[in-house]
Short mmCIF file of C-alpha atoms and ligand atoms in Angstrom, two decimals:
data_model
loop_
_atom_site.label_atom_id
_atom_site.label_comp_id
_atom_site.label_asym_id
_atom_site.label_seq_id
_atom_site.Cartn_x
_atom_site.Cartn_y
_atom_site.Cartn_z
CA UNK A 19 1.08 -12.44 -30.89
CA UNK A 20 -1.28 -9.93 -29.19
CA UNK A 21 0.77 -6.57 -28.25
CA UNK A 22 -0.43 -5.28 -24.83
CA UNK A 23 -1.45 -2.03 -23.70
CA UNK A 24 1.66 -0.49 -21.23
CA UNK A 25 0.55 1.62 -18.22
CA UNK A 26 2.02 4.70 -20.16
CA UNK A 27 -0.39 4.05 -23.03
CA UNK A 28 -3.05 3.15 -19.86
CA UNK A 29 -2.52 6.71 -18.29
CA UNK A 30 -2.37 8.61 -21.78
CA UNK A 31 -6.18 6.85 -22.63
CA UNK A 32 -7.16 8.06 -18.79
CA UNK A 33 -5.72 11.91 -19.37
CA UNK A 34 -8.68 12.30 -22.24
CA UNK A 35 -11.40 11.29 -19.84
CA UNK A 36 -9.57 12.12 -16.53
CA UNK A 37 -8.19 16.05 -15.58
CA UNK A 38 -5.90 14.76 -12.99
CA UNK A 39 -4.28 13.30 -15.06
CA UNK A 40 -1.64 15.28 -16.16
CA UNK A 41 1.79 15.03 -17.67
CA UNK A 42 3.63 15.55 -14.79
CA UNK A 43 1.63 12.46 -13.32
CA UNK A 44 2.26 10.70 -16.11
CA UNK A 45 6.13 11.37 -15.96
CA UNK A 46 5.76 10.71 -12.43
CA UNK A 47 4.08 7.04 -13.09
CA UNK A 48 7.56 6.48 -15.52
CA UNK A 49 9.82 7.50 -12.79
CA UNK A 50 7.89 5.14 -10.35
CA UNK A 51 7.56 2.54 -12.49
CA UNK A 52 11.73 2.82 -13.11
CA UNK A 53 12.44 1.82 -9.48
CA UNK A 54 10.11 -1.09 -8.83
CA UNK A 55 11.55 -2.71 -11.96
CA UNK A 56 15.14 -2.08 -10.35
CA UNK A 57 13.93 -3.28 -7.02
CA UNK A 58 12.34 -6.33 -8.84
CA UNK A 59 15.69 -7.46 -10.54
CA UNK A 60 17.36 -6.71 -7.32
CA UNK A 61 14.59 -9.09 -5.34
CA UNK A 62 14.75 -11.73 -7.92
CA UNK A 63 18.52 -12.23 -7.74
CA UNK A 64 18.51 -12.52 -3.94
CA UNK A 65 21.71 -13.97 -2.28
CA UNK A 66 23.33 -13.65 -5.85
CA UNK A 67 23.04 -9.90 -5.48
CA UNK A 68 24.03 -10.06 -2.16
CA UNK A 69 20.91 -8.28 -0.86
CA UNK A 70 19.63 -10.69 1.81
CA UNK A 71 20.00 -9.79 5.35
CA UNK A 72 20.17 -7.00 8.05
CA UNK A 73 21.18 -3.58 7.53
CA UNK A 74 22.79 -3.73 10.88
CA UNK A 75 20.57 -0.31 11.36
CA UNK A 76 17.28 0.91 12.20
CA UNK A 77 14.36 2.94 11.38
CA UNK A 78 12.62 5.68 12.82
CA UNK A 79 9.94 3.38 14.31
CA UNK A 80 12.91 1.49 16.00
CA UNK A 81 12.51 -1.55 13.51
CA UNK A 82 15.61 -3.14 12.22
CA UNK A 83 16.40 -2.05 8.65
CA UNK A 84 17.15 -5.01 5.94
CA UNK A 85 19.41 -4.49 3.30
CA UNK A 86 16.39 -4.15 1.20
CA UNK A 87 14.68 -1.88 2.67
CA UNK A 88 17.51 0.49 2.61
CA UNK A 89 18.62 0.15 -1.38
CA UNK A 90 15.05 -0.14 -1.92
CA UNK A 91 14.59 3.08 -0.20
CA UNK A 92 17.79 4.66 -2.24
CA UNK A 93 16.69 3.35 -5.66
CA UNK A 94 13.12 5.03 -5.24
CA UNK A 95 15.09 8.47 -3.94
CA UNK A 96 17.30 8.17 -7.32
CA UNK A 97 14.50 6.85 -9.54
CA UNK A 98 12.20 10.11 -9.00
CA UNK A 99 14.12 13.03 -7.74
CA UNK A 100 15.27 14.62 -10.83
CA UNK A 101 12.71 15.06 -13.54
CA UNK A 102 10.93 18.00 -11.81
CA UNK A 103 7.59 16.09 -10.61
CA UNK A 104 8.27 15.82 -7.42
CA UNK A 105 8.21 18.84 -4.65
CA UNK A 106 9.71 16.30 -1.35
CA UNK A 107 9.25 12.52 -0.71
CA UNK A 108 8.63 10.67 2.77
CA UNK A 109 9.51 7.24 3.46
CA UNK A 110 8.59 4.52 6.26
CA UNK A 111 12.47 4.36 6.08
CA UNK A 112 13.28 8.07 6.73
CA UNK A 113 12.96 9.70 9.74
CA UNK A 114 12.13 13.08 8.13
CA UNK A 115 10.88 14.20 4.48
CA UNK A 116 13.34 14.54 2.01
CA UNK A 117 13.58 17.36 -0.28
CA UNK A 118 14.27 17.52 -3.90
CA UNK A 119 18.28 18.49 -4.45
CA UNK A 120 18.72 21.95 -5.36
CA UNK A 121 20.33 21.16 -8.76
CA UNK A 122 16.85 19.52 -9.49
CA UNK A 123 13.82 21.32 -10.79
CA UNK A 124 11.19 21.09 -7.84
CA UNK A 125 7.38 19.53 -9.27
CA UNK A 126 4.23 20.23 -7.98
CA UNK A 127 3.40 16.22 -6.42
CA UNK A 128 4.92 15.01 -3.54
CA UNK A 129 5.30 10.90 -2.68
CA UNK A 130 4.68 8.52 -0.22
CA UNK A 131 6.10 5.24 -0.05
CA UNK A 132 7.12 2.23 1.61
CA UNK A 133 9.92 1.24 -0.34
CA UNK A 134 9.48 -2.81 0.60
CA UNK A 135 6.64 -3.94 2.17
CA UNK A 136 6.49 -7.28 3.52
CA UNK A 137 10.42 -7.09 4.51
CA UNK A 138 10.39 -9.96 7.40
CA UNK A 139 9.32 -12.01 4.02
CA UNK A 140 12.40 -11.05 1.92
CA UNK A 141 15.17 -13.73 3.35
CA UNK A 142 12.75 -16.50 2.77
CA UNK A 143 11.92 -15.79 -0.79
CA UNK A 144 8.07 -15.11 0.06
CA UNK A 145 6.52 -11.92 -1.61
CA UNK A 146 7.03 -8.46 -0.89
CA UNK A 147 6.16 -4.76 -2.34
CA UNK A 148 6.38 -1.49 -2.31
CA UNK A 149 3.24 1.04 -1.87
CA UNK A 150 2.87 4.60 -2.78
CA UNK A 151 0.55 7.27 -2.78
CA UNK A 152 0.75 10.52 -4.39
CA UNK A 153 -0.71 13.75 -3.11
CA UNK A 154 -0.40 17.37 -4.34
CA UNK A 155 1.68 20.38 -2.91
CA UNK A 156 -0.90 22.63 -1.55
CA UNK A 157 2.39 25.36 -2.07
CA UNK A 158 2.49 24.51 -5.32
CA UNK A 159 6.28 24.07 -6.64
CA UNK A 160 6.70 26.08 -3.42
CA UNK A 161 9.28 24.21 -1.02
CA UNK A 162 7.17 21.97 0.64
CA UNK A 163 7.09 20.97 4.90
CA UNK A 164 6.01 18.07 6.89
CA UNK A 165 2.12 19.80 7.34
CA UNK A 166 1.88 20.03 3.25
CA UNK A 167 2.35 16.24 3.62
CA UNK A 168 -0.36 15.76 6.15
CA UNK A 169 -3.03 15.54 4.31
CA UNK A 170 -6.15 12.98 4.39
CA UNK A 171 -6.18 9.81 2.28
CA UNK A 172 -9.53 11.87 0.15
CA UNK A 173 -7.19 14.02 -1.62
CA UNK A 174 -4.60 11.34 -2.87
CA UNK A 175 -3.98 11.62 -6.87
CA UNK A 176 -2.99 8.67 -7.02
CA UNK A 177 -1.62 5.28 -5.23
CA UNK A 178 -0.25 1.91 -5.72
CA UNK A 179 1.40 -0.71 -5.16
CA UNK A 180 4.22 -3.27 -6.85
CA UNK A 181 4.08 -6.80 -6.10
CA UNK A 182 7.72 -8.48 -6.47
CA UNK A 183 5.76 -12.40 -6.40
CA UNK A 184 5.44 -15.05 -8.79
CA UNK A 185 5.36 -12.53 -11.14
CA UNK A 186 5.88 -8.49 -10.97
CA UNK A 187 2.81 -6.89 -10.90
CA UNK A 188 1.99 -3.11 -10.53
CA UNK A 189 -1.58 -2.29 -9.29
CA UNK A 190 -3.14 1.59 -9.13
CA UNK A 191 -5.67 3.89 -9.15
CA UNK A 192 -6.11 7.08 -10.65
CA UNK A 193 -9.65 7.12 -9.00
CA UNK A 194 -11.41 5.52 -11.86
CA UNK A 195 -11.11 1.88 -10.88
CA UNK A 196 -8.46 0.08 -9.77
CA UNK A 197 -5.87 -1.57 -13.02
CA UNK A 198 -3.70 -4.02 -12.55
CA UNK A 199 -0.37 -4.30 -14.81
CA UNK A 200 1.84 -7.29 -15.02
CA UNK A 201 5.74 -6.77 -15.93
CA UNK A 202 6.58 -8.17 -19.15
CA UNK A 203 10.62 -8.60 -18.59
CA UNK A 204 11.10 -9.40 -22.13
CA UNK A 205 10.23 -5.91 -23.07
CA UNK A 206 10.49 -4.05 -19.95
CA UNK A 207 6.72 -2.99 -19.56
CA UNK A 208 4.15 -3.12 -17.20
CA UNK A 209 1.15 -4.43 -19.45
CA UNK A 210 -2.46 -3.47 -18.49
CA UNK A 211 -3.67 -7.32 -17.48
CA UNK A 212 -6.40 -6.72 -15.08
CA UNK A 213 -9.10 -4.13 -16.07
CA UNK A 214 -11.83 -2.09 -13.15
CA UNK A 215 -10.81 -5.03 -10.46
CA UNK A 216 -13.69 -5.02 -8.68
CA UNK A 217 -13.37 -7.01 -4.87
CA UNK A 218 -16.64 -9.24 -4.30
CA UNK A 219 -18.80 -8.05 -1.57
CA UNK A 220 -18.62 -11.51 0.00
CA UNK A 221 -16.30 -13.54 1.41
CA UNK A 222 -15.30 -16.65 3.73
CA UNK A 223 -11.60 -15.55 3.93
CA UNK A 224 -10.24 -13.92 6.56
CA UNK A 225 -6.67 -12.59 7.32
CA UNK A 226 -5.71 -11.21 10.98
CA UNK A 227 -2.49 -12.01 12.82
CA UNK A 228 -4.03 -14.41 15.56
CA UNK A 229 -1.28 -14.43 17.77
CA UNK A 230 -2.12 -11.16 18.77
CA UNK A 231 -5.43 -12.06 19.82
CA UNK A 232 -5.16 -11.39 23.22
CA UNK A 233 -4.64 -7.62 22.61
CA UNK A 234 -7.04 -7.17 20.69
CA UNK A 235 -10.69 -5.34 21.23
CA UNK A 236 -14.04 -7.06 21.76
CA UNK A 237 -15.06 -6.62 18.32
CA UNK A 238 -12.87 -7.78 16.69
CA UNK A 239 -12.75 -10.70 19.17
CA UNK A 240 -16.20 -11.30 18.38
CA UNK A 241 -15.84 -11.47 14.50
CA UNK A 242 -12.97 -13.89 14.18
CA UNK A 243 -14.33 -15.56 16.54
CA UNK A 244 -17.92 -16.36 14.94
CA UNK A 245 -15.43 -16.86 11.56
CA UNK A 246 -13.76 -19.80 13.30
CA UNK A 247 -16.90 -20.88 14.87
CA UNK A 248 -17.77 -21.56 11.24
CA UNK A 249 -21.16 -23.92 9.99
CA UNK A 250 -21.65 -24.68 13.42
CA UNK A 251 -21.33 -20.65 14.98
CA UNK A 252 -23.88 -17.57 14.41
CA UNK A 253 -21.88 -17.08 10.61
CA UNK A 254 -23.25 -20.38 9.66
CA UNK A 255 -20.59 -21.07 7.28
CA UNK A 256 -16.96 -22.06 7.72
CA UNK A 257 -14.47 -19.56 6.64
CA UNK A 258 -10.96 -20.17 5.48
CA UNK A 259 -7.75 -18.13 6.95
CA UNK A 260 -4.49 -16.70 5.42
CA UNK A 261 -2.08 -14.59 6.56
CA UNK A 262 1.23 -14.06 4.41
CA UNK A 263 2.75 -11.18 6.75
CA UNK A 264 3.03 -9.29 3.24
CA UNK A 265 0.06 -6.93 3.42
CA UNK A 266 1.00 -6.04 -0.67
CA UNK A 267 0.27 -9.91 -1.39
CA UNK A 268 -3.02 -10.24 1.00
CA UNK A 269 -4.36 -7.15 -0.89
CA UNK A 270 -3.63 -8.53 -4.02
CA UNK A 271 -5.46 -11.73 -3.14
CA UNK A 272 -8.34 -9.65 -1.78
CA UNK A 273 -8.60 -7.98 -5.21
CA UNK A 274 -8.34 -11.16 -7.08
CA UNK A 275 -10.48 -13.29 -4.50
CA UNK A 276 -12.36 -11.42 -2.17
CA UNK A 277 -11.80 -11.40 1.77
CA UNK A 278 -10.94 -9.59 4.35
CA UNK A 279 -7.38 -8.54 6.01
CA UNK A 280 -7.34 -6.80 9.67
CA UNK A 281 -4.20 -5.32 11.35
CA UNK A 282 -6.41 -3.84 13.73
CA UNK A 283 -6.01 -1.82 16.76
CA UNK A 284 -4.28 -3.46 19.93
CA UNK A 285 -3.47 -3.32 23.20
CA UNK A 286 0.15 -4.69 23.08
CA UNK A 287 1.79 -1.22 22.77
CA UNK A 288 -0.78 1.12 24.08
CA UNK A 289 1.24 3.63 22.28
CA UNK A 290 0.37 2.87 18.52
CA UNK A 291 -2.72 2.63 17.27
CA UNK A 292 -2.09 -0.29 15.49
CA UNK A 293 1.22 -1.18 13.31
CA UNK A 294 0.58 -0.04 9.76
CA UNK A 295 1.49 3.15 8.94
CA UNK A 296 -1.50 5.68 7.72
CA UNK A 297 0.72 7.73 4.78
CA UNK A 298 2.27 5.25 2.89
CA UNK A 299 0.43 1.64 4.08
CA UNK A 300 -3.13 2.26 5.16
CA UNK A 301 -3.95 5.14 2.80
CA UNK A 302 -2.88 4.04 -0.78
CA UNK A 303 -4.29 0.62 0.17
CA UNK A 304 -7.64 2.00 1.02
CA UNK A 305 -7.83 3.82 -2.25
CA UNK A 306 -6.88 0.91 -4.36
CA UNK A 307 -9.59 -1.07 -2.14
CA UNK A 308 -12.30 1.67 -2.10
CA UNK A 309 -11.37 2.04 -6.29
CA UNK A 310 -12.06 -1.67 -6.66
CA UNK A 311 -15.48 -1.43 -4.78
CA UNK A 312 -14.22 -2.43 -1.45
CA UNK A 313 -14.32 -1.28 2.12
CA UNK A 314 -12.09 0.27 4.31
CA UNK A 315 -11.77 1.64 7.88
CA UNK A 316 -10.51 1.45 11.31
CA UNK A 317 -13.42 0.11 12.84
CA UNK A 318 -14.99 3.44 14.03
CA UNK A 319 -13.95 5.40 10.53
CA UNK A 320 -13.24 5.54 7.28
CA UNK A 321 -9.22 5.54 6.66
CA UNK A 322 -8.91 7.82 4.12
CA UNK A 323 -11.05 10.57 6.00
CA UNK A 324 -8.24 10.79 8.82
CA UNK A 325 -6.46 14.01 9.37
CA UNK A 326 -3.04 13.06 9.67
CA UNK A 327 -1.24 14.04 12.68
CA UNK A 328 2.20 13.00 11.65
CA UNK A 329 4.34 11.31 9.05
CA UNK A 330 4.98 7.95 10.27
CA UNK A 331 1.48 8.06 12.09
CA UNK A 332 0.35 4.09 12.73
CA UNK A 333 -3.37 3.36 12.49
CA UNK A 334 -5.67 0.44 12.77
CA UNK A 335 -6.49 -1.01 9.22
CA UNK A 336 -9.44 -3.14 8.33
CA UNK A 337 -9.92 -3.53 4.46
CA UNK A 338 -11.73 -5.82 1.85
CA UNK A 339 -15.10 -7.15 0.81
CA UNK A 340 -17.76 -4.85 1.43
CA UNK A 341 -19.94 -6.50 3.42
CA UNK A 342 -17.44 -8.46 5.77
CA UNK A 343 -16.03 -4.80 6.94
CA UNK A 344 -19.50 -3.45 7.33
CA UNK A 345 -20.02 -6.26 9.81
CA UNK A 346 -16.80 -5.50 11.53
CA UNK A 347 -17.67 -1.81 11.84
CA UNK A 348 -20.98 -2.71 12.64
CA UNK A 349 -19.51 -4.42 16.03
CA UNK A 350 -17.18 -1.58 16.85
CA UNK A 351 -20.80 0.62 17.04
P1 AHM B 405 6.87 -3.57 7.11
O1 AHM B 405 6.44 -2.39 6.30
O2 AHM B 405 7.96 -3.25 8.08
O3 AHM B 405 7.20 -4.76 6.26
O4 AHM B 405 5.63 -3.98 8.06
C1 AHM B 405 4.35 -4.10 7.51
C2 AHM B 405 3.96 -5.54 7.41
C3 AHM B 405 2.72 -5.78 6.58
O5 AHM B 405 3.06 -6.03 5.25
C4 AHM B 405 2.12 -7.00 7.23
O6 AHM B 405 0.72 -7.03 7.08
C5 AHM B 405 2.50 -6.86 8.65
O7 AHM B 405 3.63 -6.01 8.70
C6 AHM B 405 2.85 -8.18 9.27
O8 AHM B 405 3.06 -8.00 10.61
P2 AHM B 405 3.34 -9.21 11.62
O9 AHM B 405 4.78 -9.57 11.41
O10 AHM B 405 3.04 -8.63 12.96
O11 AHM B 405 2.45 -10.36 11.26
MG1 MG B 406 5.16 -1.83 5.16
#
């Protein structure tokens, strides 16, 4: 029997090599790590748990909440707020940030998250996740606001992101490569599977909602275009499409595979910039992607060098193998 390495062991080798790594992070990482198993069990049991199904509410984007989002949202809340790493949280399900409880000692990180990505997926048993990204408190342990939060993708700690699939699988980045851990149930420990995933720079996979086409812009027309156009088309080769409506499972296949995913800006609500959310989506995805050698931008610039207007702020996301979003940023030019 070979004994693993757990992501706790992972982070303690990183702290000797790595000064953001801290203990505080490390804690943090435990807390984390606490409610994606809980939100794992609770996935995995489905009906029996009685988790499938609407909320009966909604979100501050207006989208209808599913009785996972919500618990998932609560067990992340319950799983981190009381060690003393954390100075306020933000959700995609909370309208507004959520400070720490004043009979909790207040930490100098504050967390991002969607608490269960991929949630039109959950009542037919495909896979979802849940993304975070960790940032500092520029007060401090000083009571933090909405503008500490703002703060570019550049100066994230950390980020990742739990995939509830065939198996449970937690992937981050401290920036020093992306890791990949896979969650042994029979002891009840992410164990450090996939070392430095590195994304090849080429691919003939592409992933784009296509029945948005008709919204979308003319470079981004052009590109999945010449994909389908395949041997016979300017790409001369013939390219292969997914699209799992899970963004956690088509970056995971990215990282494993290569390609390219694009939820890119559209015309169908002139008022978003696209539909994935920059804080808690788009950011801690480009880090794991840029960590793992990939690209990532909205066409005209890099994600993670946006200055965040606002919390639930939706931006156009194109991510993957390096030389497939070159292309694509090349035609927005
Ligand atoms: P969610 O956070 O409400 O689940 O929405 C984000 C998801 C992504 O995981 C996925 O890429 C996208 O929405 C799918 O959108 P669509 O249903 O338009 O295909
Ligand atoms: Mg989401």
């Amino acid at each position: 029997m070979q004994i693993g390495v757990t992501l706790q062991q992972y982070l303690l080798i990183e702290q000797k090599k790595n000064s953001k790594v801290d203990n505080d992070l490390i804690g943090l990482f435990g807390d984390i790590t606490v409610a994606c198993k809980n939100i794992s069990n609770a996935v995995r049991h489905g009906a029996l748990y009685g988790v499938l199904g609407s909320a009966g509410s909604e979100n501050v984007q207006g989208e209808t909440q599913k009785k996972l989002d919500v618990m998932s949202n609560d067990v992340f809340i319950h799983s981190t707020e009381r060690n003393g790493y954390l100075g306020a949280m933000a959700s995609e399900e909370m309208d507004d940030i959520y400070h720490i409880p004043d009979q909790f000692p207040r930490g100098k990180y504050l967390l991002t998250f969607d608490p269960l990505d991929g949630s039109s997926n959950i009542d037919v048993n495909i896979t979802v996740g849940s993304i975070f990204s960790i940032l500092k408190n520029p007060k401090g342990t000083g009571k933090p606001d909405t503008q500490d939060f703002l703060q570019p993708g550049t100066q994230q700690i950390a980020a990742g992101f739990c995939l509830y699939g065939p198996s449970t699988m937690m992937v981050m980045t401290v920036g020093n490569g992306t890791q990949g851990f896979t969650l042994d149930s029979g002891i009840g420990e992410f164990i450090w599977t996939h070392e430095d995933i590195e994304i090849s720079p080429d691919t003939k996979e592409f992933s784009i909602n296509t029945s948005n086409q008709r919204f979308w812009e003319d470079p981004v027309k052009r590109y999945i275009q010449e994909c389908k156009d395949g041997k016979t088309g300017p790409r001369a080769t013939d390219f292969n499409m997914r699209w799992v409506a899970s963004m956690v499972a088509e970056v995971y296949r990215i990282l494993n595979r290569g390609g390219i995913f694009l939820y890119p800006r559209d015309t169908k609500d002139p008022s978003k910039a696209g539909k994935l959310r920059l804080m808690y989506e788009a950011n801690p995805m480009s880090f794991i992607v840029e960590q793992a050698g990939g690209g990532s931008t909205t066409g005209y610039e890099r994600i993670m060098e946006i200055k965040p207007e606002a919390l639930h702020q939706r931006v156009a996301v194109i991510l993957g193998s390096k030389n497939e979003v070159d292309l694509v940023r090349r035609y927005h030019q």
